[in-house]
Amino acid sequence: MEQFESFYITTPIYYVNDKPHIGHAYTSLICDVAARFMKLAGKNVKFTTGTDEHGQKIEKAAKTKGIEPKEFTDEISVTFRKLAELMNFDYDDFIRTTEERHEKAVIALWNRLEERGQIYLDSYSGWYSVRDEAFYQESELIYGRAPTGAEVQWIKEESYFFRLSSWQNKLLELYENQPNFIFPESRKNEVVSFVKSGLTDLSISRTSFNWGIKVPENDKHVIYVWIDALTNYLTSIGFPNIEDEEYKKFWTNSFNIHVIGKDILRFHAVYWPAILLAADLPLPKQIAVHGWWLNEGEKISKSLGNVIDPINLAEEFGVDQLRYFLLREASFGQDGNFSKKNMISRINSELANNIGNLVQRTISFLHKQCFGVVPVVDRNLLKDDESLQNCKAIIDQVMDHLSNQLFQSQQK
């Protein structure tokens, strides 16, 4: 990524059917650390996050509370901003899909696809999960449920379709020619296997609910929530104005990377690049996929009552302590296992004892030997020059590790 002056990193926009959990905090933290790292490396950086506020789940949740969908999304979106502020995430833009600028971007993308013959009207029948906002083939169901465990229902309705099947070979070429487009490799293999099994055209509109962006010239159809949500990556950089300096800097001429959880891999690594190819728009450089968080070895779910609230953790243990633990406990791409016992151990033995003692001893030495002032470095002195070289080697090593661990270089 050395040849790029600009670096654009995004979280997925978070679905506002419930308050933030530890997975949201982890994704944003990875992006925040990467953005800070690239700023230190002298890059122009843009870091975006936000909330996904349309769809059937939102409409149902708002109805259950007896309020309008917009009022419901306003309430929940605030909690995601609160998390970002509390965790000290230094983002540059917070996108809401209910914003006017986003609706303009979504409609513009739809029109680009339609103008290029990539959308057609037909009818759809199949298994649909409201929770996942996803369609599933019969062969994908496990004991009558989605692979995620979500309930599915058989639906039949008129729908617009995207010609996803036309882009199967182009996608396979992409994965082969850009081996680091999906990172880590295990996730790439998963996607390649899925695409090779055969792609069918994608239903991209619904008529069974109203809360969403309407299809141009046919307002009985609502644009599929994933077309809507994925477009946020373009919204933030000035699309549909592809001559906008922000768009050129951070989409056309940058190292742009989407950081996501493994549960939304297919949408980002299959549907999104196919849509961009069909719309004749540049692709992101990488989809970086992290694992899930477990709670004491168990999968986290509302039904088990073991959802981890990062806001409560930050208030109990401290923001920096939580940031350190999340990064330290889970290797990127692997599942992380949360326990308060492990968190307390990491904080005490590593953050306070090892790192804290190192800082304390260094500062104490500085006060004792140098009156609390960092001495001027003299490169003519052999010892000073050796110390500088050692420091530079350590910095280079840290930067290399960060670069390779978070987002493998496209030059490999």
GROMACS .gro file of C-alpha atoms in nm:
model
  412
    1MET     CA    1   0.000   0.000   0.000
    2GLU     CA    2   0.311   0.221   0.001
    3GLN     CA    3   0.229   0.372  -0.340
    4PHE     CA    4  -0.100   0.517  -0.211
    5GLU     CA    5  -0.101   0.857  -0.044
    6SER     CA    6  -0.455   0.813   0.086
    7PHE     CA    7  -0.609   0.548   0.309
    8TYR     CA    8  -0.984   0.494   0.345
    9ILE     CA    9  -1.108   0.252   0.611
   10THR     CA   10  -1.467   0.172   0.700
   11THR     CA   11  -1.667  -0.022   0.952
   12PRO     CA   12  -1.990  -0.169   0.823
   13ILE     CA   13  -2.275   0.057   0.919
   14TYR     CA   14  -2.439  -0.102   1.220
   15TYR     CA   15  -2.797  -0.220   1.216
   16VAL     CA   16  -3.006  -0.030   1.470
   17ASN     CA   17  -3.252  -0.299   1.571
   18ASP     CA   18  -3.078  -0.310   1.912
   19LYS     CA   19  -2.808  -0.134   2.116
   20PRO     CA   20  -2.433  -0.183   2.049
   21HIS     CA   21  -2.254  -0.498   2.162
   22ILE     CA   22  -1.890  -0.603   2.195
   23GLY     CA   23  -1.864  -0.699   1.826
   24HIS     CA   24  -1.948  -0.344   1.719
   25ALA     CA   25  -1.683  -0.207   1.954
   26TYR     CA   26  -1.422  -0.452   1.824
   27THR     CA   27  -1.480  -0.372   1.456
   28SER     CA   28  -1.461   0.001   1.519
   29LEU     CA   29  -1.152  -0.040   1.735
   30ILE     CA   30  -0.966  -0.222   1.458
   31CYS     CA   31  -1.050   0.060   1.218
   32ASP     CA   32  -0.953   0.326   1.471
   33VAL     CA   33  -0.613   0.167   1.536
   34ALA     CA   34  -0.548   0.123   1.164
   35ALA     CA   35  -0.648   0.483   1.091
   36ARG     CA   36  -0.420   0.618   1.364
   37PHE     CA   37  -0.137   0.398   1.240
   38MET     CA   38  -0.172   0.524   0.884
   39LYS     CA   39  -0.180   0.885   1.003
   40LEU     CA   40   0.150   0.824   1.181
   41ALA     CA   41   0.281   0.684   0.853
   42GLY     CA   42   0.197   1.017   0.687
   43LYS     CA   43  -0.108   0.910   0.484
   44ASN     CA   44  -0.423   1.109   0.415
   45VAL     CA   45  -0.677   0.913   0.617
   46LYS     CA   46  -1.056   0.886   0.622
   47PHE     CA   47  -1.230   0.660   0.873
   48THR     CA   48  -1.608   0.619   0.852
   49THR     CA   49  -1.876   0.441   1.050
   50GLY     CA   50  -2.251   0.482   1.094
   51THR     CA   51  -2.589   0.317   1.127
   52ASP     CA   52  -2.805   0.113   0.891
   53GLU     CA   53  -3.161   0.228   0.959
   54HIS     CA   54  -3.393   0.077   0.699
   55GLY     CA   55  -3.560  -0.259   0.652
   56GLN     CA   56  -3.829  -0.491   0.776
   57LYS     CA   57  -3.665  -0.557   1.113
   58ILE     CA   58  -3.665  -0.186   1.195
   59GLU     CA   59  -4.024  -0.145   1.086
   60LYS     CA   60  -4.128  -0.437   1.309
   61ALA     CA   61  -3.922  -0.321   1.608
   62ALA     CA   62  -4.067   0.031   1.588
   63LYS     CA   63  -4.420  -0.107   1.562
   64THR     CA   64  -4.362  -0.321   1.872
   65LYS     CA   65  -4.262  -0.006   2.064
   66GLY     CA   66  -4.556   0.187   1.924
   67ILE     CA   67  -4.345   0.457   1.759
   68GLU     CA   68  -4.252   0.561   1.404
   69PRO     CA   69  -3.945   0.395   1.245
   70LYS     CA   70  -3.756   0.727   1.223
   71GLU     CA   71  -3.811   0.797   1.592
   72PHE     CA   72  -3.691   0.446   1.673
   73THR     CA   73  -3.376   0.481   1.462
   74ASP     CA   74  -3.300   0.823   1.610
   75GLU     CA   75  -3.300   0.670   1.959
   76ILE     CA   76  -3.076   0.373   1.875
   77SER     CA   77  -2.836   0.562   1.648
   78VAL     CA   78  -2.745   0.787   1.941
   79THR     CA   79  -2.621   0.484   2.138
   80PHE     CA   80  -2.373   0.399   1.862
   81ARG     CA   81  -2.242   0.756   1.867
   82LYS     CA   82  -2.213   0.732   2.244
   83LEU     CA   83  -2.008   0.413   2.211
   84ALA     CA   84  -1.777   0.576   1.956
   85GLU     CA   85  -1.722   0.882   2.174
   86LEU     CA   86  -1.672   0.679   2.491
   87MET     CA   87  -1.422   0.445   2.323
   88ASN     CA   88  -1.235   0.741   2.172
   89PHE     CA   89  -1.286   0.630   1.812
   90ASP     CA   90  -1.149   0.911   1.599
   91TYR     CA   91  -1.383   0.871   1.300
   92ASP     CA   92  -1.421   1.133   1.026
   93ASP     CA   93  -1.780   1.069   0.922
   94PHE     CA   94  -2.085   0.905   1.078
   95ILE     CA   95  -2.333   0.802   0.810
   96ARG     CA   96  -2.702   0.736   0.867
   97THR     CA   97  -2.894   0.569   0.586
   98THR     CA   98  -3.191   0.795   0.662
   99GLU     CA   99  -2.989   1.100   0.553
  100GLU     CA  100  -3.079   1.279   0.229
  101ARG     CA  101  -2.721   1.256   0.096
  102HIS     CA  102  -2.734   0.878   0.131
  103GLU     CA  103  -3.069   0.842  -0.043
  104LYS     CA  104  -2.928   1.039  -0.338
  105ALA     CA  105  -2.628   0.806  -0.355
  106VAL     CA  106  -2.843   0.491  -0.343
  107ILE     CA  107  -3.077   0.613  -0.616
  108ALA     CA  108  -2.780   0.716  -0.831
  109LEU     CA  109  -2.624   0.370  -0.795
  110TRP     CA  110  -2.957   0.204  -0.879
  111ASN     CA  111  -2.986   0.421  -1.191
  112ARG     CA  112  -2.631   0.334  -1.302
  113LEU     CA  113  -2.716  -0.035  -1.275
  114GLU     CA  114  -3.046   0.007  -1.457
  115GLU     CA  115  -2.890   0.214  -1.737
  116ARG     CA  116  -2.639  -0.068  -1.794
  117GLY     CA  117  -2.908  -0.334  -1.819
  118GLN     CA  118  -2.819  -0.493  -1.485
  119ILE     CA  119  -3.168  -0.476  -1.329
  120TYR     CA  120  -3.492  -0.641  -1.440
  121LEU     CA  121  -3.841  -0.690  -1.294
  122ASP     CA  122  -3.969  -1.041  -1.219
  123SER     CA  123  -4.118  -1.229  -0.923
  124TYR     CA  124  -3.936  -1.401  -0.639
  125SER     CA  125  -4.023  -1.705  -0.433
  126GLY     CA  126  -3.792  -1.855  -0.176
  127TRP     CA  127  -3.671  -1.865   0.181
  128TYR     CA  128  -3.610  -1.531   0.348
  129SER     CA  129  -3.474  -1.441   0.692
  130VAL     CA  130  -3.603  -1.117   0.839
  131ARG     CA  131  -3.326  -1.121   1.102
  132ASP     CA  132  -3.046  -1.163   0.848
  133GLU     CA  133  -3.217  -0.953   0.578
  134ALA     CA  134  -3.104  -1.230   0.344
  135PHE     CA  135  -3.241  -1.487   0.099
  136TYR     CA  136  -3.135  -1.851   0.123
  137GLN     CA  137  -3.151  -2.145  -0.114
  138GLU     CA  138  -3.310  -2.469   0.001
  139SER     CA  139  -2.969  -2.638   0.002
  140GLU     CA  140  -2.834  -2.379   0.248
  141LEU     CA  141  -3.093  -2.442   0.518
  142ILE     CA  142  -2.995  -2.642   0.825
  143TYR     CA  143  -3.289  -2.816   0.991
  144GLY     CA  144  -3.522  -2.563   0.834
  145ARG     CA  145  -3.325  -2.259   0.948
  146ALA     CA  146  -3.071  -2.023   0.793
  147PRO     CA  147  -2.701  -2.112   0.836
  148THR     CA  148  -2.692  -1.839   1.103
  149GLY     CA  149  -2.967  -2.014   1.300
  150ALA     CA  150  -3.226  -1.751   1.208
  151GLU     CA  151  -3.584  -1.841   1.128
  152VAL     CA  152  -3.680  -1.829   0.760
  153GLN     CA  153  -4.014  -1.784   0.589
  154TRP     CA  154  -4.129  -1.869   0.241
  155ILE     CA  155  -4.214  -1.555   0.048
  156LYS     CA  156  -4.346  -1.492  -0.299
  157GLU     CA  157  -4.366  -1.139  -0.435
  158GLU     CA  158  -4.282  -0.918  -0.729
  159SER     CA  159  -3.919  -0.808  -0.718
  160TYR     CA  160  -3.647  -0.634  -0.911
  161PHE     CA  161  -3.340  -0.848  -0.968
  162PHE     CA  162  -2.971  -0.772  -1.012
  163ARG     CA  163  -2.795  -0.988  -1.274
  164LEU     CA  164  -2.550  -1.133  -1.023
  165SER     CA  165  -2.507  -1.456  -1.222
  166SER     CA  166  -2.350  -1.258  -1.508
  167TRP     CA  167  -2.057  -1.164  -1.286
  168GLN     CA  168  -1.956  -1.507  -1.157
  169ASN     CA  169  -1.650  -1.544  -1.382
  170LYS     CA  170  -1.539  -1.184  -1.325
  171LEU     CA  171  -1.554  -1.237  -0.950
  172LEU     CA  172  -1.346  -1.554  -0.973
  173GLU     CA  173  -1.091  -1.364  -1.184
  174LEU     CA  174  -1.083  -1.092  -0.919
  175TYR     CA  175  -1.012  -1.339  -0.638
  176GLU     CA  176  -0.737  -1.505  -0.843
  177ASN     CA  177  -0.569  -1.188  -0.971
  178GLN     CA  178  -0.588  -1.007  -0.636
  179PRO     CA  179  -0.515  -1.284  -0.382
  180ASN     CA  180  -0.535  -1.042  -0.087
  181PHE     CA  181  -0.868  -0.890  -0.188
  182ILE     CA  182  -1.024  -1.100   0.090
  183PHE     CA  183  -0.819  -1.137   0.408
  184PRO     CA  184  -0.751  -1.374   0.578
  185GLU     CA  185  -0.711  -1.649   0.319
  186SER     CA  186  -0.950  -1.887   0.495
  187ARG     CA  187  -1.232  -1.643   0.426
  188LYS     CA  188  -1.126  -1.607   0.065
  189ASN     CA  189  -1.145  -1.983   0.021
  190GLU     CA  190  -1.495  -1.980   0.166
  191VAL     CA  191  -1.607  -1.713  -0.082
  192VAL     CA  192  -1.442  -1.880  -0.383
  193SER     CA  193  -1.617  -2.206  -0.298
  194PHE     CA  194  -1.953  -2.028  -0.274
  195VAL     CA  195  -1.911  -1.847  -0.606
  196LYS     CA  196  -1.789  -2.160  -0.785
  197SER     CA  197  -2.103  -2.343  -0.671
  198GLY     CA  198  -2.301  -2.111  -0.898
  199LEU     CA  199  -2.457  -1.768  -0.852
  200THR     CA  200  -2.822  -1.686  -0.910
  201ASP     CA  201  -2.961  -1.340  -0.976
  202LEU     CA  202  -3.021  -1.139  -0.660
  203SER     CA  203  -3.360  -1.004  -0.551
  204ILE     CA  204  -3.299  -0.636  -0.474
  205SER     CA  205  -3.641  -0.497  -0.386
  206ARG     CA  206  -3.930  -0.580  -0.153
  207THR     CA  207  -4.299  -0.493  -0.156
  208SER     CA  208  -4.403  -0.641   0.181
  209PHE     CA  209  -4.292  -0.341   0.390
  210ASN     CA  210  -4.251   0.035   0.345
  211TRP     CA  211  -3.958   0.150   0.558
  212GLY     CA  212  -3.675   0.217   0.317
  213ILE     CA  213  -3.566   0.399   0.003
  214LYS     CA  214  -3.819   0.367  -0.277
  215VAL     CA  215  -3.724   0.231  -0.618
  216PRO     CA  216  -3.712   0.517  -0.873
  217GLU     CA  217  -4.030   0.531  -1.085
  218ASN     CA  218  -4.194   0.247  -0.887
  219ASP     CA  219  -4.258   0.349  -0.528
  220LYS     CA  220  -4.442   0.031  -0.429
  221HIS     CA  221  -4.096  -0.129  -0.420
  222VAL     CA  222  -3.841  -0.063  -0.144
  223ILE     CA  223  -3.473  -0.106  -0.235
  224TYR     CA  224  -3.320  -0.413  -0.069
  225VAL     CA  225  -3.152  -0.315   0.256
  226TRP     CA  226  -2.811  -0.448   0.152
  227ILE     CA  227  -2.799  -0.242  -0.168
  228ASP     CA  228  -2.894   0.051   0.053
  229ALA     CA  229  -2.641  -0.025   0.328
  230LEU     CA  230  -2.341  -0.105   0.109
  231THR     CA  231  -2.375   0.224  -0.077
  232ASN     CA  232  -2.275   0.409   0.241
  233TYR     CA  233  -1.910   0.353   0.149
  234LEU     CA  234  -1.967   0.578  -0.152
  235THR     CA  235  -2.200   0.823   0.022
  236SER     CA  236  -1.926   0.946   0.255
  237ILE     CA  237  -1.690   1.038  -0.027
  238GLY     CA  238  -1.920   1.245  -0.246
  239PHE     CA  239  -2.088   0.991  -0.475
  240PRO     CA  240  -2.265   1.028  -0.716
  241ASN     CA  241  -2.025   1.309  -0.807
  242ILE     CA  242  -1.734   1.094  -0.926
  243GLU     CA  243  -1.542   1.410  -1.012
  244ASP     CA  244  -1.550   1.517  -0.646
  245GLU     CA  245  -1.200   1.554  -0.499
  246GLU     CA  246  -1.301   1.348  -0.196
  247TYR     CA  247  -1.420   1.066  -0.422
  248LYS     CA  248  -1.100   1.068  -0.628
  249LYS     CA  249  -0.876   1.088  -0.322
  250PHE     CA  250  -1.038   0.813  -0.117
  251TRP     CA  251  -1.196   0.580  -0.371
  252THR     CA  252  -1.024   0.605  -0.706
  253ASN     CA  253  -0.669   0.671  -0.584
  254SER     CA  254  -0.646   0.524  -0.235
  255PHE     CA  255  -0.593   0.204  -0.043
  256ASN     CA  256  -0.954   0.155   0.063
  257ILE     CA  257  -1.050  -0.128   0.295
  258HIS     CA  258  -1.376  -0.253   0.448
  259VAL     CA  259  -1.340  -0.417   0.790
  260ILE     CA  260  -1.628  -0.654   0.864
  261GLY     CA  261  -1.736  -0.949   1.075
  262LYS     CA  262  -1.750  -1.293   0.917
  263ASP     CA  263  -2.131  -1.301   0.933
  264ILE     CA  264  -2.160  -1.041   0.654
  265LEU     CA  265  -1.882  -1.177   0.433
  266ARG     CA  266  -2.101  -1.275   0.139
  267PHE     CA  267  -2.259  -0.931   0.109
  268HIS     CA  268  -1.921  -0.757   0.100
  269ALA     CA  269  -1.706  -1.007  -0.089
  270VAL     CA  270  -1.961  -1.125  -0.349
  271TYR     CA  271  -2.256  -0.887  -0.387
  272TRP     CA  272  -2.068  -0.559  -0.337
  273PRO     CA  273  -1.785  -0.614  -0.589
  274ALA     CA  274  -2.034  -0.754  -0.841
  275ILE     CA  275  -2.253  -0.444  -0.803
  276LEU     CA  276  -1.954  -0.213  -0.845
  277LEU     CA  277  -1.830  -0.402  -1.151
  278ALA     CA  278  -2.179  -0.387  -1.301
  279ALA     CA  279  -2.201  -0.013  -1.229
  280ASP     CA  280  -1.857   0.042  -1.386
  281LEU     CA  281  -1.711   0.176  -1.060
  282PRO     CA  282  -1.373   0.099  -0.898
  283LEU     CA  283  -1.350  -0.176  -0.637
  284PRO     CA  284  -1.218  -0.150  -0.282
  285LYS     CA  285  -0.867  -0.285  -0.239
  286GLN     CA  286  -0.954  -0.525   0.040
  287ILE     CA  287  -1.225  -0.686   0.251
  288ALA     CA  288  -1.072  -0.763   0.594
  289VAL     CA  289  -1.277  -1.015   0.790
  290HIS     CA  290  -1.255  -1.067   1.165
  291GLY     CA  291  -1.409  -1.341   1.379
  292TRP     CA  292  -1.685  -1.336   1.637
  293TRP     CA  293  -1.664  -1.286   2.010
  294LEU     CA  294  -1.771  -1.564   2.243
  295ASN     CA  295  -1.874  -1.520   2.605
  296GLU     CA  296  -1.699  -1.775   2.826
  297GLY     CA  297  -1.679  -2.007   2.524
  298GLU     CA  298  -2.047  -1.971   2.432
  299LYS     CA  299  -2.190  -1.802   2.125
  300ILE     CA  300  -2.340  -1.466   2.219
  301SER     CA  301  -2.713  -1.427   2.167
  302LYS     CA  302  -3.004  -1.236   2.315
  303SER     CA  303  -3.189  -1.563   2.378
  304LEU     CA  304  -2.905  -1.683   2.605
  305GLY     CA  305  -2.894  -1.348   2.781
  306ASN     CA  306  -2.516  -1.327   2.748
  307VAL     CA  307  -2.479  -1.019   2.524
  308ILE     CA  308  -2.175  -0.814   2.632
  309ASP     CA  309  -2.231  -0.438   2.664
  310PRO     CA  310  -1.904  -0.256   2.580
  311ILE     CA  311  -2.028   0.068   2.734
  312ASN     CA  312  -2.070  -0.103   3.072
  313LEU     CA  313  -1.725  -0.262   3.040
  314ALA     CA  314  -1.559   0.069   2.955
  315GLU     CA  315  -1.725   0.236   3.252
  316GLU     CA  316  -1.626  -0.049   3.486
  317PHE     CA  317  -1.266  -0.111   3.375
  318GLY     CA  318  -1.168   0.199   3.177
  319VAL     CA  319  -1.160   0.281   2.807
  320ASP     CA  320  -0.790   0.219   2.743
  321GLN     CA  321  -0.807  -0.104   2.940
  322LEU     CA  322  -1.094  -0.230   2.724
  323ARG     CA  323  -0.923  -0.121   2.401
  324TYR     CA  324  -0.608  -0.305   2.504
  325PHE     CA  325  -0.793  -0.622   2.602
  326LEU     CA  326  -0.994  -0.648   2.280
  327LEU     CA  327  -0.685  -0.609   2.062
  328ARG     CA  328  -0.470  -0.836   2.278
  329GLU     CA  329  -0.716  -1.119   2.335
  330ALA     CA  330  -0.814  -1.198   1.974
  331SER     CA  331  -0.589  -1.245   1.672
  332PHE     CA  332  -0.738  -1.080   1.366
  333GLY     CA  333  -0.954  -1.326   1.174
  334GLN     CA  334  -0.995  -1.562   1.470
  335ASP     CA  335  -1.281  -1.576   1.719
  336GLY     CA  336  -1.217  -1.404   2.052
  337ASN     CA  337  -1.329  -1.538   2.388
  338PHE     CA  338  -1.439  -1.285   2.647
  339SER     CA  339  -1.427  -1.342   3.020
  340LYS     CA  340  -1.393  -1.091   3.301
  341LYS     CA  341  -1.129  -1.313   3.458
  342ASN     CA  342  -0.911  -1.295   3.146
  343MET     CA  343  -0.969  -0.923   3.113
  344ILE     CA  344  -0.864  -0.853   3.472
  345SER     CA  345  -0.558  -1.075   3.424
  346ARG     CA  346  -0.452  -0.892   3.105
  347ILE     CA  347  -0.498  -0.553   3.270
  348ASN     CA  348  -0.303  -0.642   3.584
  349SER     CA  349  -0.021  -0.859   3.450
  350GLU     CA  350   0.042  -0.692   3.114
  351LEU     CA  351  -0.097  -0.341   3.103
  352ALA     CA  352  -0.025  -0.241   3.463
  353ASN     CA  353   0.269  -0.464   3.553
  354ASN     CA  354   0.474  -0.508   3.235
  355ILE     CA  355   0.394  -0.197   3.031
  356GLY     CA  356   0.308   0.023   3.328
  357ASN     CA  357   0.629  -0.061   3.512
  358LEU     CA  358   0.835   0.005   3.198
  359VAL     CA  359   0.682   0.351   3.161
  360GLN     CA  360   0.720   0.428   3.532
  361ARG     CA  361   1.087   0.324   3.539
  362THR     CA  362   1.162   0.523   3.225
  363ILE     CA  363   1.000   0.839   3.363
  364SER     CA  364   1.167   0.792   3.703
  365PHE     CA  365   1.506   0.755   3.535
  366LEU     CA  366   1.440   1.066   3.327
  367HIS     CA  367   1.358   1.271   3.637
  368LYS     CA  368   1.650   1.135   3.835
  369GLN     CA  369   1.922   1.158   3.570
  370CYS     CA  370   1.800   1.435   3.338
  371PHE     CA  371   1.589   1.662   3.562
  372GLY     CA  372   1.273   1.545   3.386
  373VAL     CA  373   1.389   1.670   3.045
  374VAL     CA  374   1.444   1.442   2.745
  375PRO     CA  375   1.810   1.494   2.652
  376VAL     CA  376   1.916   1.626   2.314
  377VAL     CA  377   2.035   1.350   2.082
  378ASP     CA  378   2.386   1.388   1.943
  379ARG     CA  379   2.434   1.171   1.635
  380ASN     CA  380   2.808   1.229   1.659
  381LEU     CA  381   2.813   1.020   1.975
  382LEU     CA  382   2.833   0.651   1.894
  383LYS     CA  383   2.603   0.550   2.180
  384ASP     CA  384   2.335   0.800   2.074
  385ASP     CA  385   2.354   0.686   1.713
  386GLU     CA  386   2.328   0.320   1.815
  387SER     CA  387   2.028   0.396   2.033
  388LEU     CA  388   1.856   0.580   1.749
  389GLN     CA  389   1.920   0.292   1.511
  390ASN     CA  390   1.780   0.045   1.764
  391CYS     CA  391   1.470   0.260   1.813
  392LYS     CA  392   1.417   0.292   1.438
  393ALA     CA  393   1.450  -0.084   1.394
  394ILE     CA  394   1.185  -0.143   1.661
  395ILE     CA  395   0.950   0.114   1.504
  396ASP     CA  396   0.997  -0.041   1.159
  397GLN     CA  397   0.927  -0.385   1.302
  398VAL     CA  398   0.610  -0.268   1.476
  399MET     CA  399   0.486  -0.096   1.159
  400ASP     CA  400   0.560  -0.408   0.955
  401HIS     CA  401   0.371  -0.629   1.200
  402LEU     CA  402   0.074  -0.393   1.207
  403SER     CA  403   0.063  -0.369   0.830
  404ASN     CA  404   0.081  -0.744   0.774
  405GLN     CA  405  -0.156  -0.837   1.055
  406LEU     CA  406  -0.433  -0.588   0.985
  407PHE     CA  407  -0.432  -0.572   0.608
  408GLN     CA  408  -0.180  -0.762   0.401
  409SER     CA  409  -0.007  -0.554   0.137
  410GLN     CA  410  -0.136  -0.567  -0.219
  411GLN     CA  411   0.223  -0.567  -0.347
  412LYS     CA  412   0.291  -0.922  -0.227
   0.00000   0.00000   0.00000
